[in-house]
Short mmCIF file of C-alpha atoms and ligand atoms in Angstrom, two decimals:
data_model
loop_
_atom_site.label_atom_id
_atom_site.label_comp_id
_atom_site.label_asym_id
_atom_site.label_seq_id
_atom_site.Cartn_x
_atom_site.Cartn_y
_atom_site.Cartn_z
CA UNK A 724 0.00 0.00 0.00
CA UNK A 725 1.38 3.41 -1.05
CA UNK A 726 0.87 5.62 1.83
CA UNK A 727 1.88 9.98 2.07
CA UNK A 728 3.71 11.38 5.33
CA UNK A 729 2.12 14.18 7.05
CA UNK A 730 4.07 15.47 9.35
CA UNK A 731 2.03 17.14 12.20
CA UNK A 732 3.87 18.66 15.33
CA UNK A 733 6.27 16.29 15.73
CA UNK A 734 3.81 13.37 14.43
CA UNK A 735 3.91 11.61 11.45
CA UNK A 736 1.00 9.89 10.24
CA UNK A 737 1.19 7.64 7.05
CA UNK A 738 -2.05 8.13 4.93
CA UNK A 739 -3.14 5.61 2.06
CA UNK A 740 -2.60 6.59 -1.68
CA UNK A 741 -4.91 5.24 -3.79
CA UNK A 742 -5.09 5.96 -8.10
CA UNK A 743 -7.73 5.82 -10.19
CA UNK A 744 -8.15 3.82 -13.88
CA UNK A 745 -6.93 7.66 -15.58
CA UNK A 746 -3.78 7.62 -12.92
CA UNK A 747 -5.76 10.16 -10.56
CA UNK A 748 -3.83 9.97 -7.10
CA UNK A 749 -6.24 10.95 -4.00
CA UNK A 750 -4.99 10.91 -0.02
CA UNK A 751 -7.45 8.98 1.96
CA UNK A 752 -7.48 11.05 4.81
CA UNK A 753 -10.48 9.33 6.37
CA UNK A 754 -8.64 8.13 9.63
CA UNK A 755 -7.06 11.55 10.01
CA UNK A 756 -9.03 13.16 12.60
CA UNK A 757 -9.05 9.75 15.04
CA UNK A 758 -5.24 9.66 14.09
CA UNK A 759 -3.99 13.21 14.90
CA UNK A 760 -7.58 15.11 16.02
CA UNK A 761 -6.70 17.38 12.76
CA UNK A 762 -9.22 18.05 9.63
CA UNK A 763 -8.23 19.17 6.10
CA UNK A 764 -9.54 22.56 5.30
CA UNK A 765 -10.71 23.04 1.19
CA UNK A 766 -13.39 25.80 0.76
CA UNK A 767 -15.47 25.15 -1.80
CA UNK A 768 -13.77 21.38 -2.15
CA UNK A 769 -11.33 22.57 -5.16
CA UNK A 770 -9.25 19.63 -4.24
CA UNK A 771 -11.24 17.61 -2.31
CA UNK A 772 -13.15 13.67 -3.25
CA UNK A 773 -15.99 13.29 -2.16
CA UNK A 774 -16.37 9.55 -3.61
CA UNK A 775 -14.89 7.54 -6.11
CA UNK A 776 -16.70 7.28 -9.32
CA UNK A 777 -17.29 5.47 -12.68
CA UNK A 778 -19.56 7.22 -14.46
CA UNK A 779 -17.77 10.78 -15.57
CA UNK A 780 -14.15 11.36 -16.17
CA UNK A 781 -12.79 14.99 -17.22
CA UNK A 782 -9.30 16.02 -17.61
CA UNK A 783 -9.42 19.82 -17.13
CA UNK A 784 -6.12 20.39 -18.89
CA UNK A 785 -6.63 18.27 -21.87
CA UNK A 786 -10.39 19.31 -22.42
CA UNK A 787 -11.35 15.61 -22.02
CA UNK A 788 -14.91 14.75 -21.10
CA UNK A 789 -15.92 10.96 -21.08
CA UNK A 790 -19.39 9.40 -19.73
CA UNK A 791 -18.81 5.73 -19.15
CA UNK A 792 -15.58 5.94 -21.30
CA UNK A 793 -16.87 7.23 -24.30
CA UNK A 794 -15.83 10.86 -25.79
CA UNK A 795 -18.23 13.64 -25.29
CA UNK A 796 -17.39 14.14 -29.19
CA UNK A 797 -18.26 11.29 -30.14
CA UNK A 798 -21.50 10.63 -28.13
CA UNK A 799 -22.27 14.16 -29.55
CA UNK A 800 -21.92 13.09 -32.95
CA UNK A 801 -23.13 9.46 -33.06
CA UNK A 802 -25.67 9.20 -29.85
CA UNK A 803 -29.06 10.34 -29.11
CA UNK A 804 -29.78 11.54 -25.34
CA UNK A 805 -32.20 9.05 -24.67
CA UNK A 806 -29.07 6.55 -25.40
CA UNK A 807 -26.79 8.59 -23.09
CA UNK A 808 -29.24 8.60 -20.50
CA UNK A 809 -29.32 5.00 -20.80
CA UNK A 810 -25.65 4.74 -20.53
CA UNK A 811 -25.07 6.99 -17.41
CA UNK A 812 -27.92 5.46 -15.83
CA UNK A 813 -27.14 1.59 -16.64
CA UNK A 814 -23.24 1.43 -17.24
CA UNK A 815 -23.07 0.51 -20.72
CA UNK A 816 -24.33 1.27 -24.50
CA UNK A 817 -28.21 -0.64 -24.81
CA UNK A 818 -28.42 -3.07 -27.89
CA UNK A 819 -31.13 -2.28 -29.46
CA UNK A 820 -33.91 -4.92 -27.58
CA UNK A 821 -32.38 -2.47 -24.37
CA UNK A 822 -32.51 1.26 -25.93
CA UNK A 823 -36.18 0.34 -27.55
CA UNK A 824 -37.72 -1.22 -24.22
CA UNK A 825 -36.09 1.81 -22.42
CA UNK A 826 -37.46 4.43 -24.72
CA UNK A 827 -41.15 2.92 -24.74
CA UNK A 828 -41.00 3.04 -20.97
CA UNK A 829 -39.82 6.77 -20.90
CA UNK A 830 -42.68 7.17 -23.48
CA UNK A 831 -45.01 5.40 -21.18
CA UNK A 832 -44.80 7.50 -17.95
CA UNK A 833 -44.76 11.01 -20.02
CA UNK A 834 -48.15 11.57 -19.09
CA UNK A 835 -48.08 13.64 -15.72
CA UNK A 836 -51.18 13.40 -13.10
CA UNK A 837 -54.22 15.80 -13.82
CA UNK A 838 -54.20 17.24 -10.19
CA UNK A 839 -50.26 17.64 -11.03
CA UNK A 840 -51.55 19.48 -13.98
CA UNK A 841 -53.60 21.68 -12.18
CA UNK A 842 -50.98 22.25 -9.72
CA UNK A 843 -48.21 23.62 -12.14
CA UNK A 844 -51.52 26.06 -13.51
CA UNK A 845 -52.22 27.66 -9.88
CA UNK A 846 -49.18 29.31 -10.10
CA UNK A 847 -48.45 32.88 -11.52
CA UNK A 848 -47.67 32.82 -15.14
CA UNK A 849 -44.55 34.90 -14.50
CA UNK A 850 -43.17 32.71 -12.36
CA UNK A 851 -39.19 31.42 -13.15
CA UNK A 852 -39.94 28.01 -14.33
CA UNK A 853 -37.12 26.23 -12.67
CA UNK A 854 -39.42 27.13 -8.87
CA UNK A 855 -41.89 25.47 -10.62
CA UNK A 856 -39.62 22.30 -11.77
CA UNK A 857 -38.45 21.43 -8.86
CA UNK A 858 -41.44 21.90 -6.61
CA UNK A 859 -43.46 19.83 -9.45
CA UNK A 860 -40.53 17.19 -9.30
CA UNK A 861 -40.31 16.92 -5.31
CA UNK A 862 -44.90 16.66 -5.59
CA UNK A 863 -44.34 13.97 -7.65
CA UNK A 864 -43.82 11.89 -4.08
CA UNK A 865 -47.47 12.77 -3.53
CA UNK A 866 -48.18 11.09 -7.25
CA UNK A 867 -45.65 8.13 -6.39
CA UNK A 868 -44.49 7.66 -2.52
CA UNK A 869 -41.89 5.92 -1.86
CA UNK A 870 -41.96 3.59 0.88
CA UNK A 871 -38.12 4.26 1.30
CA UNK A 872 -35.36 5.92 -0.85
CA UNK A 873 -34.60 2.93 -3.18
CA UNK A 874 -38.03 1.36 -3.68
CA UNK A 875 -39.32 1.18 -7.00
CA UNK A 876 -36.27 2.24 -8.57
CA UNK A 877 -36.08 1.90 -11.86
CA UNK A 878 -40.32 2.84 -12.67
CA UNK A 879 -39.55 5.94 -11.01
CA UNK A 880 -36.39 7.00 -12.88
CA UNK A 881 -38.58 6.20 -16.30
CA UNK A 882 -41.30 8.97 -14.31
CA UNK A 883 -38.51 11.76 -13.75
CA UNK A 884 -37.30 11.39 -17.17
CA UNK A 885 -40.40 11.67 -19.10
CA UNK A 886 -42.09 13.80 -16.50
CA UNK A 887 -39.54 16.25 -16.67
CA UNK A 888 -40.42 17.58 -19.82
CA UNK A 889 -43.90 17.06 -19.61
CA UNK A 890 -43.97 19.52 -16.45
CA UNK A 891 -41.31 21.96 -17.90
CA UNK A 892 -43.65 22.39 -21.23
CA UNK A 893 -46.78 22.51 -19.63
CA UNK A 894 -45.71 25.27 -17.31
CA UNK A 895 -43.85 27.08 -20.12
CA UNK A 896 -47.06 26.87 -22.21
CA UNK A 897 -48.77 28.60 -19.22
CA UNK A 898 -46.33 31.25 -18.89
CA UNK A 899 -46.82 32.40 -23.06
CA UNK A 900 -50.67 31.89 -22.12
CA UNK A 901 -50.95 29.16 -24.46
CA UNK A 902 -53.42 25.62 -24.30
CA UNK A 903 -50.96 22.78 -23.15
CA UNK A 904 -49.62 20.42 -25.34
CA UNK A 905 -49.74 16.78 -24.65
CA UNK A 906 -47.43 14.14 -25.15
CA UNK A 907 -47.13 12.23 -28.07
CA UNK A 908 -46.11 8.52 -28.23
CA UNK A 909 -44.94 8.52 -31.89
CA UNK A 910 -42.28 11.57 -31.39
CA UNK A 911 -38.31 10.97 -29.97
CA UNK A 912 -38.18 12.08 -26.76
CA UNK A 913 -36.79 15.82 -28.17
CA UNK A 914 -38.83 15.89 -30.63
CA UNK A 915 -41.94 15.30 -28.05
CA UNK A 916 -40.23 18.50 -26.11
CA UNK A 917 -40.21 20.77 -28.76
CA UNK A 918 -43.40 19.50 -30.08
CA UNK A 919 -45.42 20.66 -26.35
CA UNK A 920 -43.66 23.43 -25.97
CA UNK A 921 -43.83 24.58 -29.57
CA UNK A 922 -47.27 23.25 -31.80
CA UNK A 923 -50.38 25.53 -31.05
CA UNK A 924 -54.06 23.99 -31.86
CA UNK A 925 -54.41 26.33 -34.73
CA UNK A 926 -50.81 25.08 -36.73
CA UNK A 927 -49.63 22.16 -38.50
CA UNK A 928 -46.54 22.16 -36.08
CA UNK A 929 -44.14 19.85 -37.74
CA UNK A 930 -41.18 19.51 -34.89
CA UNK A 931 -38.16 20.65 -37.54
CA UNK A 932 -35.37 18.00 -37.49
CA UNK A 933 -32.10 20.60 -37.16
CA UNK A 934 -33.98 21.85 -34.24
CA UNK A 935 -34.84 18.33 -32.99
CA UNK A 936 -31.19 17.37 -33.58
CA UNK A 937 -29.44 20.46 -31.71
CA UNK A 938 -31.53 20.17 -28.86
CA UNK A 939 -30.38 16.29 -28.94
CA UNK A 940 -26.80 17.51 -28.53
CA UNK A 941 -27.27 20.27 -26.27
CA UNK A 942 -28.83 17.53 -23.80
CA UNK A 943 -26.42 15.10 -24.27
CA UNK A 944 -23.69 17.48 -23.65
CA UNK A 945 -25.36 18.57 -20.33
CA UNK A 946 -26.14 15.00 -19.18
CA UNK A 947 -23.60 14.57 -16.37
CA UNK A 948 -20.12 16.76 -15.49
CA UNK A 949 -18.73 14.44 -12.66
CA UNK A 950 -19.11 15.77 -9.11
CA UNK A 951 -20.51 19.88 -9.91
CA UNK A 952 -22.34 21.79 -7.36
CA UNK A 953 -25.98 20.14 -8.07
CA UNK A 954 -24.38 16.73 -8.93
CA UNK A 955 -23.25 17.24 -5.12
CA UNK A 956 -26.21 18.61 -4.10
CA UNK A 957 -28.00 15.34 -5.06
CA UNK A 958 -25.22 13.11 -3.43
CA UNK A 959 -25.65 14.88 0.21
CA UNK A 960 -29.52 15.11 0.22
CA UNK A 961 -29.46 11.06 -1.50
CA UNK A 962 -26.92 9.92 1.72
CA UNK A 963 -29.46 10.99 4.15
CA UNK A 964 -31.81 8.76 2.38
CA UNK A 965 -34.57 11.18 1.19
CA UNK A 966 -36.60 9.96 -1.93
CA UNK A 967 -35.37 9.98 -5.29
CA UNK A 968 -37.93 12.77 -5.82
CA UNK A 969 -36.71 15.18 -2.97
CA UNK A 970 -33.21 14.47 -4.19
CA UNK A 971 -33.30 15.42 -7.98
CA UNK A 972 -35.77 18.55 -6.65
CA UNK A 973 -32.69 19.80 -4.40
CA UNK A 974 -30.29 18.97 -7.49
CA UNK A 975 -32.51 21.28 -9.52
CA UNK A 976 -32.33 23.85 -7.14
CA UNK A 977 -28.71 23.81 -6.86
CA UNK A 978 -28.69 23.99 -10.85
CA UNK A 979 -30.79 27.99 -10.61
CA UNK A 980 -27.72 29.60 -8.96
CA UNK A 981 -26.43 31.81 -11.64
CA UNK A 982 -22.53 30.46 -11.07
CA UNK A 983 -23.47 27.22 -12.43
CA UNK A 984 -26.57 26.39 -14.59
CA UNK A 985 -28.33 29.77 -14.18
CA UNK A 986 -25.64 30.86 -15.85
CA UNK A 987 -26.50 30.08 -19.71
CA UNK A 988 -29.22 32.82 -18.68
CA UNK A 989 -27.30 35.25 -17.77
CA UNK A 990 -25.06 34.95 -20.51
CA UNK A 991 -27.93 36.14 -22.81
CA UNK A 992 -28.72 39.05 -20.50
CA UNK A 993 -25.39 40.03 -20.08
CA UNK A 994 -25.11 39.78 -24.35
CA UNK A 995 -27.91 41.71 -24.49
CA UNK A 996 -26.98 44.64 -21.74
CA UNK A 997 -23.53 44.79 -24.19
CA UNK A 998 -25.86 45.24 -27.21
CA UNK A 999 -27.88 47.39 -26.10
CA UNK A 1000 -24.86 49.36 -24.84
CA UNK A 1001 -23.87 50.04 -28.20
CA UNK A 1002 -22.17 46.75 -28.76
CA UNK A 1003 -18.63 48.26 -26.48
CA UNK A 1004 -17.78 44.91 -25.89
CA UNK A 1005 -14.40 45.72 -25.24
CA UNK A 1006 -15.40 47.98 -22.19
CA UNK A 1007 -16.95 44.86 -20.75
CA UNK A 1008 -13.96 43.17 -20.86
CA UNK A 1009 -11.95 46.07 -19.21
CA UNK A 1010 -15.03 45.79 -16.38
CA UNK A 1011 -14.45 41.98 -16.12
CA UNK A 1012 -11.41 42.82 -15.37
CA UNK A 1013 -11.63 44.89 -12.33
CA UNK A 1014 -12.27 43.11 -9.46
CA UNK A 1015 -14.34 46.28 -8.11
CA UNK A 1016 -16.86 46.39 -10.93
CA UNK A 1017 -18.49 43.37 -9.60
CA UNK A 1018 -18.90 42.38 -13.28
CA UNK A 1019 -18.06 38.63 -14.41
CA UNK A 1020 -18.01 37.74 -17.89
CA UNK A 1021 -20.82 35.08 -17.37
CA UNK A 1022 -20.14 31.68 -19.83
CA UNK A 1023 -16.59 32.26 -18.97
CA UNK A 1024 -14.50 30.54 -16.83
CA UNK A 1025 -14.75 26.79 -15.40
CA UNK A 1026 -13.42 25.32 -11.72
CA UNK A 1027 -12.24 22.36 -13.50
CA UNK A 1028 -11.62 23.22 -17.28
CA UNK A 1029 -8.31 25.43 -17.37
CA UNK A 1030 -8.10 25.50 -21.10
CA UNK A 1031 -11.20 24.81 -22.95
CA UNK A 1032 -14.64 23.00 -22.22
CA UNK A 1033 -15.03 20.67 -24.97
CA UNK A 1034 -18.96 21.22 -25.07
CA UNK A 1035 -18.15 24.78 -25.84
CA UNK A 1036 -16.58 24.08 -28.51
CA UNK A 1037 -18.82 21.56 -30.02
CA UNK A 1038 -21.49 23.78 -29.01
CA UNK A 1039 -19.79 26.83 -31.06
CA UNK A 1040 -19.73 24.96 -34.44
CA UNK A 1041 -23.64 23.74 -33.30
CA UNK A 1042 -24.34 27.70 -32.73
CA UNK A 1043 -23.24 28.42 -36.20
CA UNK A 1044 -24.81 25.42 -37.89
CA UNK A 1045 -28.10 26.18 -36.56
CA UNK A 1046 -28.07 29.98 -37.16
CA UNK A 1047 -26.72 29.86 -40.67
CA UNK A 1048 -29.63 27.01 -41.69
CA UNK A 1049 -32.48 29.36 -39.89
CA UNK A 1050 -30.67 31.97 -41.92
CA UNK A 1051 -30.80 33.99 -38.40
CA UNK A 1052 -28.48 36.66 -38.12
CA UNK A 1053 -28.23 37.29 -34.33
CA UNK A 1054 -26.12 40.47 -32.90
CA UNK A 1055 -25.32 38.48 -30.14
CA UNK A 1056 -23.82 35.81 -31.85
CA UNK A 1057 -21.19 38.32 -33.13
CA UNK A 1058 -20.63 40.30 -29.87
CA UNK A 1059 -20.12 36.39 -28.46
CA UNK A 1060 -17.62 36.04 -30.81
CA UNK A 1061 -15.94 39.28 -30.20
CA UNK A 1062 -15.80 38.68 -26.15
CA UNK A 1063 -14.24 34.89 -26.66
CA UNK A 1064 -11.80 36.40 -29.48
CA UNK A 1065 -10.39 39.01 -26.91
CA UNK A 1066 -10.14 36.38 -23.69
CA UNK A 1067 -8.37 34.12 -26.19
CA UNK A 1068 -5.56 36.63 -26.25
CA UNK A 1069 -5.58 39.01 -23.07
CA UNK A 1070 -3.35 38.22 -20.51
CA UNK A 1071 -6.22 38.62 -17.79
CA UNK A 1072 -8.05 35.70 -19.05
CA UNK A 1073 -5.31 33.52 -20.63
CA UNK A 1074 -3.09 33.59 -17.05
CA UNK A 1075 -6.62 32.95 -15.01
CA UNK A 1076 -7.18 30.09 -18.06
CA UNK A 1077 -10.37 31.47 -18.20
CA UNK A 1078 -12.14 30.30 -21.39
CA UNK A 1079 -15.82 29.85 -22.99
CA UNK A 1080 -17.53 27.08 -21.16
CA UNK A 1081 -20.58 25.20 -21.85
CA UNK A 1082 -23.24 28.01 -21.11
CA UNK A 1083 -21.40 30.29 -23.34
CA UNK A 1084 -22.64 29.25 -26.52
CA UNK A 1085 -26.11 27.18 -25.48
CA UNK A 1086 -28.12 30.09 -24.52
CA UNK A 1087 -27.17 31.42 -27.96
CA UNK A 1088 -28.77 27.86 -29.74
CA UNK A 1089 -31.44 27.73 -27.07
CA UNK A 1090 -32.43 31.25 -28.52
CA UNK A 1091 -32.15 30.99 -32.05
CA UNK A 1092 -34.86 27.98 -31.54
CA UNK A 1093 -37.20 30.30 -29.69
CA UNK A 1094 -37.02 28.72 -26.27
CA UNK A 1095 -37.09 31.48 -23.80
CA UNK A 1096 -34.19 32.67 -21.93
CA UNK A 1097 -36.25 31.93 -19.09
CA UNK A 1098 -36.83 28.37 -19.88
CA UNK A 1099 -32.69 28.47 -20.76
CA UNK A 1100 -32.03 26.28 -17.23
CA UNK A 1101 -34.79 24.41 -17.36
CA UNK A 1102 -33.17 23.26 -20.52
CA UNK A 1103 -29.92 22.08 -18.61
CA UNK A 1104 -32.36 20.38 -16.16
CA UNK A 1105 -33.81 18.36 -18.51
CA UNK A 1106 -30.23 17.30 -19.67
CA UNK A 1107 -28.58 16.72 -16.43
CA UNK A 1108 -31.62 14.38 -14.74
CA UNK A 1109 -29.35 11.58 -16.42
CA UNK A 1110 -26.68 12.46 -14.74
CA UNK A 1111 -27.91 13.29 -11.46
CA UNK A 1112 -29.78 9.87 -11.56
CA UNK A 1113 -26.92 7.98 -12.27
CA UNK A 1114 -24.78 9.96 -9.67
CA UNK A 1115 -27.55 8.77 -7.16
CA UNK A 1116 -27.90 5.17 -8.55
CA UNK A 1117 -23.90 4.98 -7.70
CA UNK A 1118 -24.54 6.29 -4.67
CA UNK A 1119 -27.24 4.35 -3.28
CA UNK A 1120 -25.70 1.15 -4.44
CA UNK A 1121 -22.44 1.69 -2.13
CA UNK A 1122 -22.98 -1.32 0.84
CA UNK A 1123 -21.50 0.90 2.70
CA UNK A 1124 -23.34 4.49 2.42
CA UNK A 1125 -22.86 6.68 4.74
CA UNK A 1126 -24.68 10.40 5.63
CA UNK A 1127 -22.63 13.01 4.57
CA UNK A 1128 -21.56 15.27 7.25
CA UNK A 1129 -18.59 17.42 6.48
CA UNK A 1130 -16.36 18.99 9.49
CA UNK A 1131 -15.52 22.71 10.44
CA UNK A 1132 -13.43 24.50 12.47
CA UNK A 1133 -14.69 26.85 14.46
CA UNK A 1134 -13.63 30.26 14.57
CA UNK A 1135 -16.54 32.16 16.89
CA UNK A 1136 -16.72 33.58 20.48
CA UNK A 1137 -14.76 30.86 23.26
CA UNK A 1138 -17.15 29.82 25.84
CA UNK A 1139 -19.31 32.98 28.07
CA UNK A 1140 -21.71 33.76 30.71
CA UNK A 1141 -25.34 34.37 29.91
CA UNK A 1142 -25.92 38.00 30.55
CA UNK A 1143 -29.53 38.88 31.56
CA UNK A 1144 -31.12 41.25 29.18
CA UNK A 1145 -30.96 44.41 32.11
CA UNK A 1146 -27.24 43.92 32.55
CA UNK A 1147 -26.49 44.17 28.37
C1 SDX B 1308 -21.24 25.32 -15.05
O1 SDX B 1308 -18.58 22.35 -12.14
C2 SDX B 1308 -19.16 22.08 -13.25
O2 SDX B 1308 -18.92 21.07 -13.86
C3 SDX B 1308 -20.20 23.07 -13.70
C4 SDX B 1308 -20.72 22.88 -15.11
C5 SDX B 1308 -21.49 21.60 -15.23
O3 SDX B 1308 -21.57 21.08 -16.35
O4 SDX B 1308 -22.10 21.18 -14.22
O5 SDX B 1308 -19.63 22.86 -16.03
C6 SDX B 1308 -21.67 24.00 -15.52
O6 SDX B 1308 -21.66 25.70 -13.98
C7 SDX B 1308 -20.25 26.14 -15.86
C8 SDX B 1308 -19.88 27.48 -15.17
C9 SDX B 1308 -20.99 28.48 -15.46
N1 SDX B 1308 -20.74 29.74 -14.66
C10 SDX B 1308 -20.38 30.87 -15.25
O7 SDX B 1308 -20.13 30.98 -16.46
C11 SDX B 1308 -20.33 32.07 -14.31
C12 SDX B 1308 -19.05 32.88 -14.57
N2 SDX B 1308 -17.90 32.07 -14.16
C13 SDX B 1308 -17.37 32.33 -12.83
O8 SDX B 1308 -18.34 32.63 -11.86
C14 SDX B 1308 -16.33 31.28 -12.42
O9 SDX B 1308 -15.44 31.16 -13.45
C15 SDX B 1308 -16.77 29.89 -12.00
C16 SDX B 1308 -17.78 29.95 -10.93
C17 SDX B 1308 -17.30 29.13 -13.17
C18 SDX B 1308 -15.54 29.16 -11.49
O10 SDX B 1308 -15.13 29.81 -10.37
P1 SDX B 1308 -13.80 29.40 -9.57
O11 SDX B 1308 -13.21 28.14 -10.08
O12 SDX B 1308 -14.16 29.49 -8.12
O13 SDX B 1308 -12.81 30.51 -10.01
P2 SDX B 1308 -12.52 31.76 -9.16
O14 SDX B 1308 -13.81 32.45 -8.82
O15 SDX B 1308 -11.61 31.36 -8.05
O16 SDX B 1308 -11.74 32.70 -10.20
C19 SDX B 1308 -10.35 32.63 -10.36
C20 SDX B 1308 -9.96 34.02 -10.86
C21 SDX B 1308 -10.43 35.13 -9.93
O17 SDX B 1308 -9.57 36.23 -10.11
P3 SDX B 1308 -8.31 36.40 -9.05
O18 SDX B 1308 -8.97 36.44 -7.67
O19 SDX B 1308 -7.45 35.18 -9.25
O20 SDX B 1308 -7.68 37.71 -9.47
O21 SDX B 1308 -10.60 34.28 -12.12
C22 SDX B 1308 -11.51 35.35 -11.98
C23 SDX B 1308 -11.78 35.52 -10.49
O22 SDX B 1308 -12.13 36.87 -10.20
N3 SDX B 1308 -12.72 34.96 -12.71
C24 SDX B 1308 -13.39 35.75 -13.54
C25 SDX B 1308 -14.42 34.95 -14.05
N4 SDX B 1308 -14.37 33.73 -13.51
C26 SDX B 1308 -13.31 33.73 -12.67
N5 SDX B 1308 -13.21 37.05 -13.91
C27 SDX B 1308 -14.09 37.54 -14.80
N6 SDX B 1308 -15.13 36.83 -15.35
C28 SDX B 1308 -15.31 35.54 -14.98
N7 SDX B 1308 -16.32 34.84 -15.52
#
């Protein structure tokens, strides 16, 4: 057994090295604090495992992304999502007995509950839609309850994955004041999406297959990112043992903050603000710059990727593919273009490796299909259920689970006398 030194005053401890199948070497530093009564310290766990994993490797400074071994590229190219979803979920590629029994099951459970239905209509039409997804997702335990955390597994991970989009359009319908759409059982599972969110009782809607095939790639490309903030999230709520309901709902949740998968959003309102600032792009990049602006270039920048997201750039040749076949010429598209030319050569961004990540270019595509930016992260929701399903299959399937229940150290007031309220 390979083992570290840590020297600790005048101690030395010998921890166990482990490596993983890509050569990743951790410190298991699980005995540390009966050993020596010390914790490790990593805000924000930059450089700390939480688990050891088989379904997502990435190699920040080679741009590699891998689910289940294969490349992001070529999943992008040669996959549909349902398939990837399959794979995350169940380990390996389905034959085609697996991927058509899986699919008609999705299919199946795409109907949601009429009372759910009238649930997602009580609420305010101008309410953000990801509230809405993720207290639809965590009601579906009033639709489906679990008699504990891992029963009826595999029917309920067919009911978040068809449900998902099923909720998502019928609230987004509500929100545009239009008659819901339902399901279809003879449409792919994006082309169903687009087709509820999209055909109106009065139009022939035919669901467009460029459309149908970017949205394809923009979920597969958000279907799982290894250990992320909402990929967490849904590992710490799943190792208390809540449903698989409550989980994915506090996974969703995570997803809204505008760091991580709010962020696509905020790209486009940030594009916009530059537009509509006469297009200065360059004195947004002087403003990213300085720290006391408070301004971030949003779609830049990624905790793991330190030279380029790979999804961006399949997602950039994507962006121009599907504007230059709508024949859309979008202003933001260009001033996109502009910012990512300039990080690519100032020193603020190259030294900080700060580069175009996924959300960069997918609020552009999500736009030039007409999905609104408001619906932008309910978009990467629908993409990263997979994931966070599979995350939480892993998870659950450990024999030896336990809670997760990080340490602290405590920096407040040493102990001190109650002081009765007359005497303060
Ligand atoms: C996603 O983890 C995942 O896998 C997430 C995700 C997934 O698939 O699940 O990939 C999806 O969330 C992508 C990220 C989307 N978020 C954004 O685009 C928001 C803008 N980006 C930043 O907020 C930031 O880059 C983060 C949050 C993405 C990463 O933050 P880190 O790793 O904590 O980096 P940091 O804040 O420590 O920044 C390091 C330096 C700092 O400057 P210094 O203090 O060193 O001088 O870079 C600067 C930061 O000020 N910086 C930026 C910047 N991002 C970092 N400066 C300007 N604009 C930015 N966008």
């Amino acid at each position: 057994m390979e083992t570290a030194k840590l020297t600790l005053r005048g101690k030395e401890y010998d921890l166990p090295v482990s490596e993983g199948t890509e050569g990743e070497v951790s410190i298991d530093i699980a005995a540390l604090r009966s050993k020596s009564g010390a914790i490790t310290m990593d805000p924000g766990y930059g450089n700390t495992g939480s688990c050891s994993s088989a379904i997502t490797f990435i190699d920040g400074e080679q741009g590699i992304l891998r689910y289940r071994g294969y490349a992001i590229e070529e999943l992008a190219e040669k996959s549909t999502f349902i398939e990837v979803a399959y794979l995350l979920i169940y380990g390996q590629l389905p034959n085609t007995t697996e991927l058509s029994s899986f699919k008609d099951t999705v299919t199946r459970h795409s109907l949601i509950h009429e009372d759910l239905r009238k649930m997602i209509e009580m609420y305010p039409s101008s309410a953000h839609p990801m509230g809405v997804l993720s207290a639809m997702i965590s009601s579906l335990t009033a639709f489906y309850p679990a008699e504990n955390y891992n029963s009826n597994v595999e029917t309920n991970i067919a009911r978040l994955i068809a449900k998902i989009q099923t909720i998502s359009a019928f609230f987004y319908k509500r929100s545009v004041g239009q008659p819901r759409v339902y399901p279809r059982n003879d449409l792919s599972y994006t082309g169903n999406l687009l087709n509820m969110m999209f055909s109106v009782p009065s139009e022939n809607y035919h669901v467009s297959a460029i459309l149908e095939d970017a949205l394809d790639k923009l979920l597969i490309l958000h279907a799982d990112h290894e250990q992320n903030c909402s990929t967490s999230t849904v590992r710490m709520v799943g190792s208390s043992h809540a449903n698989i309901f409550a989980t994915m709902s506090a996974g969703i949740d995570a997803l809204w903050g505008p760091l991580h998968g709010g962020a696509n959003q905020e790209v486009i309102t940030m594009l916009e603000h530059i537009r509509d600032d006469g297009q200065d792009y360059k004195k947004y990049m002087e403003l990213a710059k300085n720290k006391n602006s408070g301004f971030k270039l949003m779609g830049f920048g990624h905790r793991v990727y330190k030279n380029f997201d790979p999804r961006a750039k399949i997602l950039k040749a994507a962006a121009d593919r599907v504007l230059n076949t709508l024949g859309i010429q979008d202003p933001l598209l260009d001033i996109a273009q502009n910012l990512e030319r300039i990080a690519l050569e100032d020193s603020y961004f190259v030294e900080r490796k700060l580069y175009p990540n996924v959300d960069f270019y997918s609020g552009i595509i999500y736009k030039a299909m007409g999905i609104p930016i408001s619906m932008f992260t309910v978009m990467f929701a629908i993409g990263r259920l997979p994931g966070w399903i599979a995350q939480w299959k892993e998870l659950t399937s450990e024999s030896n689970l336990r809670i997760y229940r990080p340490r602290q150290v405590y920096t407040g007031e040493n102990v001190r006398p109650y002081i009765p309220i007359e005497q303060r």
